[in-house]
mmCIF file of N, CA and C in Angstrom:
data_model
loop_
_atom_site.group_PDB
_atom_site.id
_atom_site.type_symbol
_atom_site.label_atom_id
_atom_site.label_comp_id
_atom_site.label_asym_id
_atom_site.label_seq_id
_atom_site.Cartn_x
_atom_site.Cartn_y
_atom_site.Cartn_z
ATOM 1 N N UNK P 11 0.847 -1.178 0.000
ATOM 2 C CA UNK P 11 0.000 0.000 0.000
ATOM 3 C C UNK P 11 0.888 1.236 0.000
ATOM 4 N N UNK P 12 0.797 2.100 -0.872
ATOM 5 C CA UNK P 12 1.340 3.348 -1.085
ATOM 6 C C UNK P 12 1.200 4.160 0.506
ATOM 7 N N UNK P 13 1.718 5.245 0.820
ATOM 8 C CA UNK P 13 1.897 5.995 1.859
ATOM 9 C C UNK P 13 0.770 7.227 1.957
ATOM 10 N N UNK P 14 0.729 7.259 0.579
ATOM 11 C CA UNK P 14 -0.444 8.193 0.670
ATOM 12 C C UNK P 14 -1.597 7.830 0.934
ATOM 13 N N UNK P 15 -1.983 5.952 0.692
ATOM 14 C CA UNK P 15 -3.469 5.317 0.782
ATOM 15 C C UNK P 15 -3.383 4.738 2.687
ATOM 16 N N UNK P 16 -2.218 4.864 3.320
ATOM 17 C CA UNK P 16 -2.574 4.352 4.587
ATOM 18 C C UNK P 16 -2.734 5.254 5.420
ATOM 19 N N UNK P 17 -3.693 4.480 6.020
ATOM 20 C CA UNK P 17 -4.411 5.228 7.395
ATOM 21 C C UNK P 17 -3.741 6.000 7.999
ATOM 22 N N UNK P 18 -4.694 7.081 8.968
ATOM 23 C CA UNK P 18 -3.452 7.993 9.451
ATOM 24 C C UNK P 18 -2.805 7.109 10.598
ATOM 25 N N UNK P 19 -3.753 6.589 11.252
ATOM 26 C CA UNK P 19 -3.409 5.841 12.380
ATOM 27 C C UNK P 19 -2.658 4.794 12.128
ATOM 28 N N UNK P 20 -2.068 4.430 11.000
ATOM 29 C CA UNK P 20 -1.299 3.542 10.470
ATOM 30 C C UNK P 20 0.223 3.949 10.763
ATOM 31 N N UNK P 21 0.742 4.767 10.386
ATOM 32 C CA UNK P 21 2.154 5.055 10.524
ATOM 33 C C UNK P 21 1.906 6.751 10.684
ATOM 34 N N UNK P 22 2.003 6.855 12.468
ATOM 35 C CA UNK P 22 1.649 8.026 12.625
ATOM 36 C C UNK P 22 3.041 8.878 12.439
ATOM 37 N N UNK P 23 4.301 8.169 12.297
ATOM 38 C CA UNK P 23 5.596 8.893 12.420
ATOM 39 C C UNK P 23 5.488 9.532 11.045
ATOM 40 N N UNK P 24 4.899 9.071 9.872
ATOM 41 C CA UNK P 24 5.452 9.601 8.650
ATOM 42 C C UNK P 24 4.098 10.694 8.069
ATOM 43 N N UNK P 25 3.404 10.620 9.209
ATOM 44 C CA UNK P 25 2.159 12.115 8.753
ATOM 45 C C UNK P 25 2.352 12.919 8.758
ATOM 46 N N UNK P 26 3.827 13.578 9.449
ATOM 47 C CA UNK P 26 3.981 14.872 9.426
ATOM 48 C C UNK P 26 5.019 15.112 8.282
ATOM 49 N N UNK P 27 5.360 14.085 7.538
ATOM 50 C CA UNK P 27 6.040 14.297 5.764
ATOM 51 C C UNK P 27 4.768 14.446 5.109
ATOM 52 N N UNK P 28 4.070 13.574 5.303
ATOM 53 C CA UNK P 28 3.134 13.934 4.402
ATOM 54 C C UNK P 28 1.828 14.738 4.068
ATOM 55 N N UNK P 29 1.615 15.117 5.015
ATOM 56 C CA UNK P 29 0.556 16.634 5.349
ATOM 57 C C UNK P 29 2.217 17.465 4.684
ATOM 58 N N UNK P 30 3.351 17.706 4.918
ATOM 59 C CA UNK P 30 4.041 18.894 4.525
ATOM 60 C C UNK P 30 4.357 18.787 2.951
ATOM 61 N N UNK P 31 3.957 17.540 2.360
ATOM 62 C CA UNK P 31 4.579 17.314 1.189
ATOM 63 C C UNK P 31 2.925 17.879 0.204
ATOM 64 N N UNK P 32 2.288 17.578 1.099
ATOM 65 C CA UNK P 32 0.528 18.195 0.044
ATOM 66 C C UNK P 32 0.369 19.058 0.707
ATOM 67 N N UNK P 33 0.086 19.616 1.541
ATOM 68 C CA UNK P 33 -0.574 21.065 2.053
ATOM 69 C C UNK P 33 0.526 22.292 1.612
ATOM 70 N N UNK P 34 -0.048 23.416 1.712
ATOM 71 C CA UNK P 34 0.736 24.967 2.105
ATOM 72 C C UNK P 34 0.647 25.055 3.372
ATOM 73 N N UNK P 35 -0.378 25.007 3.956
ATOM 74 C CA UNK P 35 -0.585 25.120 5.635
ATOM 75 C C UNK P 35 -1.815 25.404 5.885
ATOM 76 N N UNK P 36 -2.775 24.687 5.033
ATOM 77 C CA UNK P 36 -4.521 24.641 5.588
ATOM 78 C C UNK P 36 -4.432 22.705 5.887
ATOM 79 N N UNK P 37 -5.185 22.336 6.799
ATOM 80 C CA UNK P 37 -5.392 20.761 6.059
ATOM 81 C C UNK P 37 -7.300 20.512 6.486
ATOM 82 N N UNK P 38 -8.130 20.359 5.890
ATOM 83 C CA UNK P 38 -9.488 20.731 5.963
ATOM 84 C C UNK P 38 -9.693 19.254 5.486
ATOM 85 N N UNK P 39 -10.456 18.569 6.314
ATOM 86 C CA UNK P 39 -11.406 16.973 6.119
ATOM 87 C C UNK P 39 -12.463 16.969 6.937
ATOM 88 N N UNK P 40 -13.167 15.875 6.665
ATOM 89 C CA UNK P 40 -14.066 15.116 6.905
ATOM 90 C C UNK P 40 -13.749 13.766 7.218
ATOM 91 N N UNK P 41 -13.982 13.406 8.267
ATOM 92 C CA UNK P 41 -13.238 12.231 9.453
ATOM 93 C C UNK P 41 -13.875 11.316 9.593
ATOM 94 N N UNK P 42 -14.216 10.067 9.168
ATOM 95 C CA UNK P 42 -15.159 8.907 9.691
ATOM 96 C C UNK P 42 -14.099 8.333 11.045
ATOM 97 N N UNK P 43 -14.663 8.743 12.125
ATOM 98 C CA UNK P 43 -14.590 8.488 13.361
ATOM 99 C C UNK P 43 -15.280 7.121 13.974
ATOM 100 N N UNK P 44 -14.562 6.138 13.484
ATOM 101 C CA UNK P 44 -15.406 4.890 14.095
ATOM 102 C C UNK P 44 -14.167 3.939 15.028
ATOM 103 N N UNK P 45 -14.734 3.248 15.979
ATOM 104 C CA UNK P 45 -14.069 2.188 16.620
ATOM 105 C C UNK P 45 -14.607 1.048 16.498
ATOM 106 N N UNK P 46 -14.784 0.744 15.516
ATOM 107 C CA UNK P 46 -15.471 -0.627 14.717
ATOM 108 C C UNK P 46 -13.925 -1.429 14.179
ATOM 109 N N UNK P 47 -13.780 -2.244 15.037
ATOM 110 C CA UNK P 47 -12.459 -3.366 14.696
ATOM 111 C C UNK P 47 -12.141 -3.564 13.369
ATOM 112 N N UNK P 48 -10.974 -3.441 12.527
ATOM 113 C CA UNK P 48 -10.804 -3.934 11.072
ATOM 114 C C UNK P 48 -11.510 -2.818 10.513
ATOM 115 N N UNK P 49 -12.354 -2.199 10.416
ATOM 116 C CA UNK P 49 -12.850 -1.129 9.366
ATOM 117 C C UNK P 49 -14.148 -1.333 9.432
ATOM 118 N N UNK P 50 -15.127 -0.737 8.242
ATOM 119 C CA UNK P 50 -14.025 -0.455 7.245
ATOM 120 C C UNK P 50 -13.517 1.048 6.990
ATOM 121 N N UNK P 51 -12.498 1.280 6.621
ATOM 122 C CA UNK P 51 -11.094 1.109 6.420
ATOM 123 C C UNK P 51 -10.598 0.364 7.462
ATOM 124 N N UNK P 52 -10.280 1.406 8.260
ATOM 125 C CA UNK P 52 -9.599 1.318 9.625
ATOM 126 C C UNK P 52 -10.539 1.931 10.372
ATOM 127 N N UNK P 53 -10.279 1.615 11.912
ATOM 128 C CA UNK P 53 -10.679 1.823 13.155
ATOM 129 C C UNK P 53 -9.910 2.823 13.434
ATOM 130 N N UNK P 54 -10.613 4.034 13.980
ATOM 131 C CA UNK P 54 -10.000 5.126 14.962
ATOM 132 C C UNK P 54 -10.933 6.058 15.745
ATOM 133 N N UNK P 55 -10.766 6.508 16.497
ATOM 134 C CA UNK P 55 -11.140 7.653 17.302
ATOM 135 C C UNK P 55 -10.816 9.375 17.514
ATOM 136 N N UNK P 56 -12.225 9.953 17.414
ATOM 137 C CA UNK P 56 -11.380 11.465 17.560
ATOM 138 C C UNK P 56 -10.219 11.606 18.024
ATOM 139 N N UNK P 57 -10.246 11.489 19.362
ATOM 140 C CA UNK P 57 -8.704 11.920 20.369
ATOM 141 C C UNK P 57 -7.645 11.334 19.430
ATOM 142 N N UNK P 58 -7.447 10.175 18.892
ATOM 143 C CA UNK P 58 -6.155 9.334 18.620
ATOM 144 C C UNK P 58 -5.902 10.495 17.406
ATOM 145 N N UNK P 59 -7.264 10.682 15.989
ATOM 146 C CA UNK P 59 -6.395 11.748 15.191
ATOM 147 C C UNK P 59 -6.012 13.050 15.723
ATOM 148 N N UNK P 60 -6.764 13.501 16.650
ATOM 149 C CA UNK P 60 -6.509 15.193 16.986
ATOM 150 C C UNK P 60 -5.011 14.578 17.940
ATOM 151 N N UNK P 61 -4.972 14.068 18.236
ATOM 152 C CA UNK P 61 -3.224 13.402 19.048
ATOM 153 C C UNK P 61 -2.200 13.525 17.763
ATOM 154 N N UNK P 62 -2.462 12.885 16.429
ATOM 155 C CA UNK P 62 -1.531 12.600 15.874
ATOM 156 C C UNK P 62 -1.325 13.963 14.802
ATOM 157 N N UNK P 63 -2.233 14.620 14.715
ATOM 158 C CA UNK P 63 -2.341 16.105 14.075
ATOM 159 C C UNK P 63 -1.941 16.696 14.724
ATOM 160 N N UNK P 64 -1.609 16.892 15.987
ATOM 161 C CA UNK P 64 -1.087 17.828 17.383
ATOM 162 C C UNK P 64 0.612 17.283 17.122
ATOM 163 N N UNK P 65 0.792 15.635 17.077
ATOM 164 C CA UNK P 65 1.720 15.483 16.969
ATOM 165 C C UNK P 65 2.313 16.017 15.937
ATOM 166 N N UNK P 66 1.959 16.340 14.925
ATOM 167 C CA UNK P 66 2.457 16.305 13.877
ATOM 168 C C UNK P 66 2.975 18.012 13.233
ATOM 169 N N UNK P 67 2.309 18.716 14.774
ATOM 170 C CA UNK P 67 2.466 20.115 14.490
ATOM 171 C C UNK P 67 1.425 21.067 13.991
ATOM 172 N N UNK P 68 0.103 20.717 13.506
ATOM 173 C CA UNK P 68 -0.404 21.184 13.330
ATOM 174 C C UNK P 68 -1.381 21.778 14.486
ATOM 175 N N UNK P 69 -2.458 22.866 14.240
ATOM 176 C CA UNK P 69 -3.165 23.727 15.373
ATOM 177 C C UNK P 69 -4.500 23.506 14.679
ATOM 178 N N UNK P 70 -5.417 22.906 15.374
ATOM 179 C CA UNK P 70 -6.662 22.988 15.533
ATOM 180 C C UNK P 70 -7.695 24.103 15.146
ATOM 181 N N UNK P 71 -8.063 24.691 14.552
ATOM 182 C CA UNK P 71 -8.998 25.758 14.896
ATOM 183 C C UNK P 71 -10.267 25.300 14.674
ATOM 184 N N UNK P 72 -10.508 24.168 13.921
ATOM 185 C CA UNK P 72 -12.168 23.286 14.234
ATOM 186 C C UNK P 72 -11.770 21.732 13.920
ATOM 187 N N UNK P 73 -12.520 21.181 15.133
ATOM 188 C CA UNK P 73 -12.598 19.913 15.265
ATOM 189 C C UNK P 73 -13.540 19.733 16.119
ATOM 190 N N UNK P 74 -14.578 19.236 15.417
ATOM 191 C CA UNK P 74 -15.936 19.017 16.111
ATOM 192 C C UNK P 74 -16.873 18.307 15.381
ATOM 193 N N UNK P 75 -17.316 17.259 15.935
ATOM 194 C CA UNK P 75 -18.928 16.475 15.081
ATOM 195 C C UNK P 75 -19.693 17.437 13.935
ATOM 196 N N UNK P 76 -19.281 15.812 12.729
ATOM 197 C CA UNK P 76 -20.229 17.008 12.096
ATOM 198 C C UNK P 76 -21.807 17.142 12.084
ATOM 199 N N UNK P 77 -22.012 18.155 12.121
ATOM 200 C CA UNK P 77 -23.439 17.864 11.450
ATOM 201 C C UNK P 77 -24.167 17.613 10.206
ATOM 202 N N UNK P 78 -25.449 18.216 10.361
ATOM 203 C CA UNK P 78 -25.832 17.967 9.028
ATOM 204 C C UNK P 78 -26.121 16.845 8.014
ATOM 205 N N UNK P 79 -25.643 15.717 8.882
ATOM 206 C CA UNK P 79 -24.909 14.345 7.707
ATOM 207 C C UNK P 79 -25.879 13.315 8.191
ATOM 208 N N UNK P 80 -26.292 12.086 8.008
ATOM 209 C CA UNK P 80 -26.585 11.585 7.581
ATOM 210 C C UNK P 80 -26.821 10.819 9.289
ATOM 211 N N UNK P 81 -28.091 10.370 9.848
ATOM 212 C CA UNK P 81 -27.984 10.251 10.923
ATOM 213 C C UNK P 81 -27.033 9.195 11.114
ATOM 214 N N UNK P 82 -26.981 7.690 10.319
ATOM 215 C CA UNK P 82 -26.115 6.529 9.935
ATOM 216 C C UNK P 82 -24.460 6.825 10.257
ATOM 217 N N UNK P 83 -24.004 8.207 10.061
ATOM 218 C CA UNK P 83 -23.114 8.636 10.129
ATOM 219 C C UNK P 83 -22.631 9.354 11.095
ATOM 220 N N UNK P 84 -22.979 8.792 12.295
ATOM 221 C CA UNK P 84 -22.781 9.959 13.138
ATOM 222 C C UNK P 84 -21.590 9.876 13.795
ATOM 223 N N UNK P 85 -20.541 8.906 13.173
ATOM 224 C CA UNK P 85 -19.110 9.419 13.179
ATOM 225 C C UNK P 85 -18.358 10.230 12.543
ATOM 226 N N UNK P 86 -18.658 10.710 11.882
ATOM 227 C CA UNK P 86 -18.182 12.363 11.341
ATOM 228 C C UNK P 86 -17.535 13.028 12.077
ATOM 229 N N UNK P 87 -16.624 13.300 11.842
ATOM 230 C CA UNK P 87 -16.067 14.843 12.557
ATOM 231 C C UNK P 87 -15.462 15.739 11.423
ATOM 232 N N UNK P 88 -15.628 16.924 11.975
ATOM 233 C CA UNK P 88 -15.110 18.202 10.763
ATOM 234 C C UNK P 88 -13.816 18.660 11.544
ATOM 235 N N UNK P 89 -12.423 18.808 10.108
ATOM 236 C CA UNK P 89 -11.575 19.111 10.974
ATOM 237 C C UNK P 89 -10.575 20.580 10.125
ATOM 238 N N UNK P 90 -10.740 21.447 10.848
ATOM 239 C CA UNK P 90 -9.564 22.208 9.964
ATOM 240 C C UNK P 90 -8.226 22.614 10.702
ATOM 241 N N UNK P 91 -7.429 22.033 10.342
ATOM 242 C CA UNK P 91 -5.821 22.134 10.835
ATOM 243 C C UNK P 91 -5.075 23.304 10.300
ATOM 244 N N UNK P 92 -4.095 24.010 10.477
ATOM 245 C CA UNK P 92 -3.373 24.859 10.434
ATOM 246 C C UNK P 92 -1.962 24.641 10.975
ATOM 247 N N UNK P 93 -0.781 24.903 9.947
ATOM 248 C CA UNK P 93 0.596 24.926 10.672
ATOM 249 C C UNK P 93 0.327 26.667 11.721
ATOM 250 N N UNK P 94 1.313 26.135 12.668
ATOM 251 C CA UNK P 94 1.474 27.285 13.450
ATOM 252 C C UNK P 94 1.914 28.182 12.922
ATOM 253 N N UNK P 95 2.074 29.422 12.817
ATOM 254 C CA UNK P 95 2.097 31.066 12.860
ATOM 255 C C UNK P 95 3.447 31.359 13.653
ATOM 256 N N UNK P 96 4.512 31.360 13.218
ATOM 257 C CA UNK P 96 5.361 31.821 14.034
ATOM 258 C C UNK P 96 5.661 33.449 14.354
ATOM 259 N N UNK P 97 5.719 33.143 15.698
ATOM 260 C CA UNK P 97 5.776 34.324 16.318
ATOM 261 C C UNK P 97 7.143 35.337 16.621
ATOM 262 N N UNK P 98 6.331 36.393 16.082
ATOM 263 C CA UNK P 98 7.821 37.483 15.606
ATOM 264 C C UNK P 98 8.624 37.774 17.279
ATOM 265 N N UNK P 99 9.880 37.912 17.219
ATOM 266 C CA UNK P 99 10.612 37.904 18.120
ATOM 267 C C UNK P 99 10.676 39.819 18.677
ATOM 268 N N UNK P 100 10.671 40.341 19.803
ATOM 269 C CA UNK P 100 10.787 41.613 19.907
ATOM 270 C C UNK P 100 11.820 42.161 19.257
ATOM 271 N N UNK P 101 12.836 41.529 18.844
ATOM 272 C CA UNK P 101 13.920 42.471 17.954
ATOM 273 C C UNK P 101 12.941 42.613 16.850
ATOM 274 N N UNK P 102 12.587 41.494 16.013
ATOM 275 C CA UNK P 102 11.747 41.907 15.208
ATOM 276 C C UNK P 102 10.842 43.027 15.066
ATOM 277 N N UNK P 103 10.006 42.530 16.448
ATOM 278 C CA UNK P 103 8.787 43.442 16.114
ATOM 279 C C UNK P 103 9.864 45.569 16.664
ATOM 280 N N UNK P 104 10.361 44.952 17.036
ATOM 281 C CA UNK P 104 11.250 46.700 17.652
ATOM 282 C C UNK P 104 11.960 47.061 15.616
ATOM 283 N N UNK P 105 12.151 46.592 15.366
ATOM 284 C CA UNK P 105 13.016 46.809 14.048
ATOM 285 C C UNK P 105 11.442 47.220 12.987
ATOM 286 N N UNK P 106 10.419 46.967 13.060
ATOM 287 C CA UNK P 106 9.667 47.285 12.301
ATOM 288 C C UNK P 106 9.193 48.689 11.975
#
C-alpha cells in the first residue's frame, strides 16, 4: 500500500512528511470516526487523530462532530488544521 493510501493511524511517524509534502498550511477533512475493529477502512477515534495532528504540528482551529450528515453517520467529525504562525521575536517586532 502506497503511503499516501494508509491510514493515518497507520504510521503516525510519517504524517507529518506527508501533510508537509501536500498542504501549504490549511489541512481541511471530513473524518469517519469509528471504533469498529478492522474497518471499514480502519478503526479510529477522535482523540487518537486530533493526538496525531497535534503530533504532527499542526493547530486545531475546528474539530468538532459534524453535522448535518446523515444520521447513519454519526461518526463524522469536521476538521480544519493549520501549521502554526510563528511568532515574531521583539527584535523583530522593535526593528519594524
Amino acid at each position: 500500500m502506497s503511503p499516501s493510501k494508509q491510514p493515518l493511524s497507520a504510521d503516525a511517524s510519517r504524517w507529518d512528511q506527508r501533510y508537509q509534502e501536500g498542504a501549504d498550511s490549511w489541512l481541511l477533512g471530513l473524518f469517519w470516526c469509528h471504533r469498529q475493529p478492522g474497518g471499514p477502512p480502519w478503526g479510529s477515534d477522535p482523540e487518537l487523530v486530533d493526538a496525531q495532528l497535534r503530533q504532527a504540528g499542526l493547530v486545531p482551529e475546528i474539530w468538532e462532530p459534524a453535522t448535518g450528515s446523515v444520521d447513519k453517520r454519526n461518526d463524522e467529525w469536521l476538521g480544519l488544521w493549520r501549521q502554526p504562525v510563528p511568532t515574531p521575536s521583539l527584535l523583530e517586532i522593535e526593528s519594524c
